[in-house]
mmCIF file of C-alpha atoms in Angstrom:
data_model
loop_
_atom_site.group_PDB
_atom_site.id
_atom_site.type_symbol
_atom_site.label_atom_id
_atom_site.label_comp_id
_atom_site.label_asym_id
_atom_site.label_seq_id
_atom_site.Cartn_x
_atom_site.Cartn_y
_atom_site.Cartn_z
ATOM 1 C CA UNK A 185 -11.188 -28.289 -13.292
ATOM 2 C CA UNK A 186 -13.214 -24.987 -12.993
ATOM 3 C CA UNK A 187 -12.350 -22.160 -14.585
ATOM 4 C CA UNK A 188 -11.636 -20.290 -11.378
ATOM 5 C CA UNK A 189 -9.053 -22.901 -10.702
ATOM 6 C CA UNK A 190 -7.610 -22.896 -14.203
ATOM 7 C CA UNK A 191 -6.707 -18.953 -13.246
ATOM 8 C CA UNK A 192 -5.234 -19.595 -9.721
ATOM 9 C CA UNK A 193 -3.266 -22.124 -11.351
ATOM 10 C CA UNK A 194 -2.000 -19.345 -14.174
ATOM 11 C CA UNK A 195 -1.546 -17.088 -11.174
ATOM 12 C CA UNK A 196 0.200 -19.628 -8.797
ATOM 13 C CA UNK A 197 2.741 -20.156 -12.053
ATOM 14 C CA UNK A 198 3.352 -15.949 -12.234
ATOM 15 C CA UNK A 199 3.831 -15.999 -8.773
ATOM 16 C CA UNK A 200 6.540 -18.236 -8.600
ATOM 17 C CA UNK A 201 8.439 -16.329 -10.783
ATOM 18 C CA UNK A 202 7.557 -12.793 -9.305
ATOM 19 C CA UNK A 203 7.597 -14.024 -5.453
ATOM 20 C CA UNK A 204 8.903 -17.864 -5.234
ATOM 21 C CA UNK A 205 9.327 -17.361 -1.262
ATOM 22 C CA UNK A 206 5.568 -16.476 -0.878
ATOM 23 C CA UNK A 207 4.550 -19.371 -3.519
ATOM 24 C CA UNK A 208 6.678 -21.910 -1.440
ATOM 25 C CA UNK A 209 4.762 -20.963 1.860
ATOM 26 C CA UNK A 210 0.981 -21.363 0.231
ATOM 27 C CA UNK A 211 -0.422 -24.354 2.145
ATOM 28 C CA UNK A 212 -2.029 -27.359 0.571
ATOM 29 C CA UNK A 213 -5.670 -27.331 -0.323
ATOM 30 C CA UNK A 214 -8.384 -28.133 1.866
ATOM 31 C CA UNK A 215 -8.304 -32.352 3.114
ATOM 32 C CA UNK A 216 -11.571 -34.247 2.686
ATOM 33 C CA UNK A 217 -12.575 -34.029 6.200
ATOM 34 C CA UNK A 218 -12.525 -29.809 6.429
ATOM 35 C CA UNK A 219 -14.429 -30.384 2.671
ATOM 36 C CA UNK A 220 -17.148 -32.203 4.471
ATOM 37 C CA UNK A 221 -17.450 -29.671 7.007
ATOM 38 C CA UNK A 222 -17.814 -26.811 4.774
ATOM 39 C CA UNK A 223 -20.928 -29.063 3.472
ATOM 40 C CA UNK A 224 -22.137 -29.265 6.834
ATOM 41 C CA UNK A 225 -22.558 -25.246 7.106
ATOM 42 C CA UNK A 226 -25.930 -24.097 7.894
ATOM 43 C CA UNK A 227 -25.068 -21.324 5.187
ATOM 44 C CA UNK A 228 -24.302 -22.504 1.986
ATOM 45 C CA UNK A 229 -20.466 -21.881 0.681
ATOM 46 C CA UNK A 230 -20.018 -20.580 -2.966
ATOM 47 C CA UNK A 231 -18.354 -22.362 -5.288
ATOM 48 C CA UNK A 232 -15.749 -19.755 -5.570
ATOM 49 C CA UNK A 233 -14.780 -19.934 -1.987
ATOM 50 C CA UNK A 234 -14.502 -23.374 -2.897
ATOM 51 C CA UNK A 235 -12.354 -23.278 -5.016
ATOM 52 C CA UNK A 236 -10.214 -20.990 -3.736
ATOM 53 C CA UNK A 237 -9.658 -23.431 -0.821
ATOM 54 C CA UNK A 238 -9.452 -26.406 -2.711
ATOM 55 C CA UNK A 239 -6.521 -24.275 -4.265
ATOM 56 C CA UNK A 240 -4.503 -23.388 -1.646
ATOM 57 C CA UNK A 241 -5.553 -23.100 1.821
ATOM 58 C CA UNK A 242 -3.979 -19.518 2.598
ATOM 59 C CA UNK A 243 -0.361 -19.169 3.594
ATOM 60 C CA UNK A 244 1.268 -20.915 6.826
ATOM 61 C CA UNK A 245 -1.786 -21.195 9.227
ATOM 62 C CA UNK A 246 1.152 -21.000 12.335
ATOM 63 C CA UNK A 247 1.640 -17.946 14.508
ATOM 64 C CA UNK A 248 4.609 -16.031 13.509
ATOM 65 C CA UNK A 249 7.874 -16.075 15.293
ATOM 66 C CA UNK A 250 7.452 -13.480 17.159
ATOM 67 C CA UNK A 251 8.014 -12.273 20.765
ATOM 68 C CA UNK A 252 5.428 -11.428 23.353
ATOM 69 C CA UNK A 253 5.673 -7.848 22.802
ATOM 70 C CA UNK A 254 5.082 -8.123 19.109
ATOM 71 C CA UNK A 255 2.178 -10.688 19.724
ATOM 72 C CA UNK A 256 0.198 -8.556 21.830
ATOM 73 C CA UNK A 257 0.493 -5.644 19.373
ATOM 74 C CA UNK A 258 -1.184 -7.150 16.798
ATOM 75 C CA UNK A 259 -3.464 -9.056 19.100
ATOM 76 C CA UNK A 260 -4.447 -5.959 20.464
ATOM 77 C CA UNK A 261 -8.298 -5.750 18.769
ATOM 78 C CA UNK A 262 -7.577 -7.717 15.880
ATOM 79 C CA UNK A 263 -8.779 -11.261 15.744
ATOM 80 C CA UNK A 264 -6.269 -12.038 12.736
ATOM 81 C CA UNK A 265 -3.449 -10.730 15.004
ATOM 82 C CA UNK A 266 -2.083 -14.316 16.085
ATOM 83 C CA UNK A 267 -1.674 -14.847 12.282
ATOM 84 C CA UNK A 268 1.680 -12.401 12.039
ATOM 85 C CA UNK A 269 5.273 -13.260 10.722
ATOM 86 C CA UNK A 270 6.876 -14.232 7.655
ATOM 87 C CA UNK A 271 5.993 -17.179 7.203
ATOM 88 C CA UNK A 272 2.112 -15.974 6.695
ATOM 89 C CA UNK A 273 2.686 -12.354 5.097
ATOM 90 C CA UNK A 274 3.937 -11.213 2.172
ATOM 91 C CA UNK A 275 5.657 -7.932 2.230
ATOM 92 C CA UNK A 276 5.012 -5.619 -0.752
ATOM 93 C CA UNK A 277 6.356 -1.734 -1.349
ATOM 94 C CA UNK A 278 4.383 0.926 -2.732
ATOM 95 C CA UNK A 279 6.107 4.055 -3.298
ATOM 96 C CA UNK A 280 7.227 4.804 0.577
ATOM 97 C CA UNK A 281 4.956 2.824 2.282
ATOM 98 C CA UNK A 282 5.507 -0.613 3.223
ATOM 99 C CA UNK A 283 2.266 -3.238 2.704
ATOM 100 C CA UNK A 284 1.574 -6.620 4.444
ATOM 101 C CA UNK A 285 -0.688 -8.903 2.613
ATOM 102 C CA UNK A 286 -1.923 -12.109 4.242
ATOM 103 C CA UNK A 287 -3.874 -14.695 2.657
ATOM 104 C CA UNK A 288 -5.784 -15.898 5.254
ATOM 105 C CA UNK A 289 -6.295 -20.112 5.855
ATOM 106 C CA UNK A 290 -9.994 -21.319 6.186
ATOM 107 C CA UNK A 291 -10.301 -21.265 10.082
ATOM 108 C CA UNK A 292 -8.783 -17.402 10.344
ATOM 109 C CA UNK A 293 -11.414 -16.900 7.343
ATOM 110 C CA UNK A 294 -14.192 -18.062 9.118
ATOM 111 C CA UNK A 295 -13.051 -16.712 12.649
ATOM 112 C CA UNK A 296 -13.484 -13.468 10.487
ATOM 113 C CA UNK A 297 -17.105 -13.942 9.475
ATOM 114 C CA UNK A 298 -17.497 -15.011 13.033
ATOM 115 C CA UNK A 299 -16.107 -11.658 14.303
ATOM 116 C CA UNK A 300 -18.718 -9.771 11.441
ATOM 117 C CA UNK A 301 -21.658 -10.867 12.898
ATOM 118 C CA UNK A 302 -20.925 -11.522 16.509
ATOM 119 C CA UNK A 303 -21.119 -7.510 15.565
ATOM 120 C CA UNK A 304 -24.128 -6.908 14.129
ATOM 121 C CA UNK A 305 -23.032 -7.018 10.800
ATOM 122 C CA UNK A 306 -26.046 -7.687 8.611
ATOM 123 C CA UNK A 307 -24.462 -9.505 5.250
ATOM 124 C CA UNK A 308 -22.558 -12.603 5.459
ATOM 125 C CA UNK A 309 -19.157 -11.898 4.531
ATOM 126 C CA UNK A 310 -15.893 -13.855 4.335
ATOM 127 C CA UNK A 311 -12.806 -11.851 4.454
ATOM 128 C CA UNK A 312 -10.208 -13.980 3.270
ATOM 129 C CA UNK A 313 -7.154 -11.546 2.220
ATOM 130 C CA UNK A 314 -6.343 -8.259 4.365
ATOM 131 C CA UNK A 315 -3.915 -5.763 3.241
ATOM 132 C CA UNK A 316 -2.437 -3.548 5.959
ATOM 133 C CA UNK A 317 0.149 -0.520 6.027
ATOM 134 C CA UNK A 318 -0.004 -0.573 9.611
ATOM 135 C CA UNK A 319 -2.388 2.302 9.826
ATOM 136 C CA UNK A 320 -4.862 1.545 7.385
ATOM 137 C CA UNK A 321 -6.626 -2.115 7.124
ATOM 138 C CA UNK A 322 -8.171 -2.880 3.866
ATOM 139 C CA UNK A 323 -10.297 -6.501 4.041
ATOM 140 C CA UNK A 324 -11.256 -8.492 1.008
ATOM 141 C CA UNK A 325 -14.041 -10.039 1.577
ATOM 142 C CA UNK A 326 -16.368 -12.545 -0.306
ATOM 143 C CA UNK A 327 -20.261 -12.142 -0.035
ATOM 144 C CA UNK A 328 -21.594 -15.766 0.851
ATOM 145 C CA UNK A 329 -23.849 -15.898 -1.627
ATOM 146 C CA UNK A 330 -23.911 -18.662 -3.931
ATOM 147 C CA UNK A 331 -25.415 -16.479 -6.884
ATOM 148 C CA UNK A 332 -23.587 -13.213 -7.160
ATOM 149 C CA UNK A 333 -20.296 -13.855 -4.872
ATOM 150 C CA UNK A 334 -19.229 -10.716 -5.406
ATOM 151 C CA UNK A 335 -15.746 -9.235 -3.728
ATOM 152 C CA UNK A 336 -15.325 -5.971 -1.886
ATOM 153 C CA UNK A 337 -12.062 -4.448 -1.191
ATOM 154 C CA UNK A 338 -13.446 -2.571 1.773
ATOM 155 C CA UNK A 339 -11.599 -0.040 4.314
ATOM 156 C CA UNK A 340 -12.173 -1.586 7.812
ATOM 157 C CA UNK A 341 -9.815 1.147 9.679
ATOM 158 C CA UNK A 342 -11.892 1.911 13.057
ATOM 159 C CA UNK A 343 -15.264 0.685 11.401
ATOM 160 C CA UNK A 344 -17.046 -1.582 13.635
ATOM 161 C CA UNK A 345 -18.815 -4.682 12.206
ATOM 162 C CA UNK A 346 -22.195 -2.825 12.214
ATOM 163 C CA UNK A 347 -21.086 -0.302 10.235
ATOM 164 C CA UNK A 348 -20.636 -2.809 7.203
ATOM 165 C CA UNK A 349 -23.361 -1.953 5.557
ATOM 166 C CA UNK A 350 -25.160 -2.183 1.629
ATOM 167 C CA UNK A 351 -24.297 1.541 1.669
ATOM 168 C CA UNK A 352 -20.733 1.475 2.934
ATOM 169 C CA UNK A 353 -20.062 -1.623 0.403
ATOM 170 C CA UNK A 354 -21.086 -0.011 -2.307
ATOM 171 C CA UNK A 355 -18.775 2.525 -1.611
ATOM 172 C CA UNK A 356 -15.972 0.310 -1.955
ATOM 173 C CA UNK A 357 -13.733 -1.441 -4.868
ATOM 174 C CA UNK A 358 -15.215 -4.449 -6.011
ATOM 175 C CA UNK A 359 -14.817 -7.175 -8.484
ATOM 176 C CA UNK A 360 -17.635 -9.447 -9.444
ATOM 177 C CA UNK A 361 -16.579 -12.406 -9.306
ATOM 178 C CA UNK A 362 -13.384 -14.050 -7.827
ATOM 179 C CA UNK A 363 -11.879 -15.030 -11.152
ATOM 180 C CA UNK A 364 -11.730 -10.663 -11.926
ATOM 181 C CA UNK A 365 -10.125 -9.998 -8.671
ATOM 182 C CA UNK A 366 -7.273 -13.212 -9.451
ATOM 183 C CA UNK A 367 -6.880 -11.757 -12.956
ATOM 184 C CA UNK A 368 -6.262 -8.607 -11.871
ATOM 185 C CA UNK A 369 -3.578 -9.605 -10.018
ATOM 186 C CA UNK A 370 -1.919 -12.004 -12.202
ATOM 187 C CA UNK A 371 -1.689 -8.674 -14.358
ATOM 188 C CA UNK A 372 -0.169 -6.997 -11.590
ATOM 189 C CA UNK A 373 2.790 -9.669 -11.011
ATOM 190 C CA UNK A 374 3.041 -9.871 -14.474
ATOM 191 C CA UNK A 375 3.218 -5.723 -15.439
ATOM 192 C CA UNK A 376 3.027 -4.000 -12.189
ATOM 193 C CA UNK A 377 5.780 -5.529 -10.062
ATOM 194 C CA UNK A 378 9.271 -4.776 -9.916
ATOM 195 C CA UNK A 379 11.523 -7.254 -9.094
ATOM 196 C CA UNK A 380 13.844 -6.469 -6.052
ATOM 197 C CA UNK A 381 17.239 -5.955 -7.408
ATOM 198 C CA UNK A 382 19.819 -9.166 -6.312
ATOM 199 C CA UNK A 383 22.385 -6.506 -5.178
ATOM 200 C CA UNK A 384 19.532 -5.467 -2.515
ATOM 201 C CA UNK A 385 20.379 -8.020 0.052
ATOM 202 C CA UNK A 386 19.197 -6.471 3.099
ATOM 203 C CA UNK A 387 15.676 -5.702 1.197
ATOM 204 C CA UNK A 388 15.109 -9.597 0.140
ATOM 205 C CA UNK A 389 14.130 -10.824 3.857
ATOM 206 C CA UNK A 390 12.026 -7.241 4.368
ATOM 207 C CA UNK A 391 10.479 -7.106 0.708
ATOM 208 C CA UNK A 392 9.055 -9.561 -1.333
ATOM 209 C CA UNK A 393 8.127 -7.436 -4.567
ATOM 210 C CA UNK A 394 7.656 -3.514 -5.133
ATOM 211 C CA UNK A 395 4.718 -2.076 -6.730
ATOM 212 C CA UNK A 396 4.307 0.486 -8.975
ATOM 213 C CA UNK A 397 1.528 2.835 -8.015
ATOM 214 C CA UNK A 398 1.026 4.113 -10.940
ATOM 215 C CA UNK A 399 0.747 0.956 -13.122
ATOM 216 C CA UNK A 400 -1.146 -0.852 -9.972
ATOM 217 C CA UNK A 401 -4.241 2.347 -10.596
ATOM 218 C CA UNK A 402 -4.001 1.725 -14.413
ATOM 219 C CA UNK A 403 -4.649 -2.059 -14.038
ATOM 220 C CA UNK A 404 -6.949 -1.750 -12.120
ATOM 221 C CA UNK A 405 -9.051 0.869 -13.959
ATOM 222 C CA UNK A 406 -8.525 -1.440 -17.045
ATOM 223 C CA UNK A 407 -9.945 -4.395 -14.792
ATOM 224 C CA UNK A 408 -13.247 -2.122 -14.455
ATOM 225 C CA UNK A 409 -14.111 -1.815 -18.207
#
């Protein structure tokens, strides 16, 4: 076992107790036929993304249950928007604002880098996680590079694929390495999450966890040091 894994594993175990619903939906890791594929890639795949898949391959990979109405609003521009519902989001609350978080399976993953450089982007880039507030689109995203796989939190809101630049990234938050951005979270479900109170019935199918903004900025400066 890698190390990587080793801290998914620590982090799948903090999530069950922070979020069981969202740790029961997590898919199964990747079978050995997509495993051969990903060696078949005229690019190669870094360990960490890897891993990560071998982990857990995103949560349900199904469209949501949702009706046409819904479906074409997120469809509308998004190629991720088929991949809406509960049973592939987790819903999170920070202060007023209500936050979806999907942890995207290997095909929506790789539709993504697909959808990159179809426009123009210039780095190969796997976003694997997006975190949306319905306004605002943030996309964590992996750099393919087998060396320095290093993962940018970046703000995608109306910024074509082009526009992805080595500037714009370095702009952004980053972690270097997969195993700081996991960390970092584990901290978070372990410190920065407040567990929805049982009397809160009508919150449990809307919210799976609230955040605290102000302990989610200090664990995240920490992570930085």
């Amino acid at each position: 076992m890698t190390e990587l894994l080793a801290i998914l594993d620590c982090f799948h175990t903090v999530l069950i107790q922070t979020a069981p619903k969202i740790a029961s939906r997590l898919q199964t890791g990747l079978t050995r036929a997509e495993e051969v594929q990903i060696a078949s890639f005229s690019w190669k795949f870094p360990q960490d993304a890897s891993d990560l898949y071998q982990w857990h391959n995103g949560l349900s990979g199904k469209p949501g249950k949702l009706n046409l109405a819904q479906k074409l609003l997120r469809l509308k521009g998004k190629w991720h928007g088929e991949l809406s519902g509960r049973e592939n989001e987790m819903h999170l609350k920070l202060e007023n604002r209500l936050i979806v978080a999907k942890f995207l399976p290997l095909d929506y993953a790789l539709a993504g880098h697909h959808h990159l450089k179809l426009g123009r982007c210039l780095i190969d880039l796997l976003p694997f996680s997006i975190l949306t507030n319905g306004k605002d689109t943030i996309y964590c995203m992996m750099r393919l590079d087998p060396e320095k796989p290093v993962i940018y939190c970046a703000d995608g809101t109306k910024l074509p694929p082009m526009g992805v630049t080595e500037s714009f990234l370095s702009t952004q938050p980053q972690f270097s390495r997969l195993s700081d951005l996991i960390i970092f979270l584990t901290k978070v479900c372990q410190q920065g999450i407040q567990s929805i109170a049982a009397s809160q019935e009508s919150l449990i199918d809307a919210i799976d966890c609230e955040l605290n903004a102000t302990q989610l900025e200090q664990l995240y400066q920490q992570s930085k040091r």
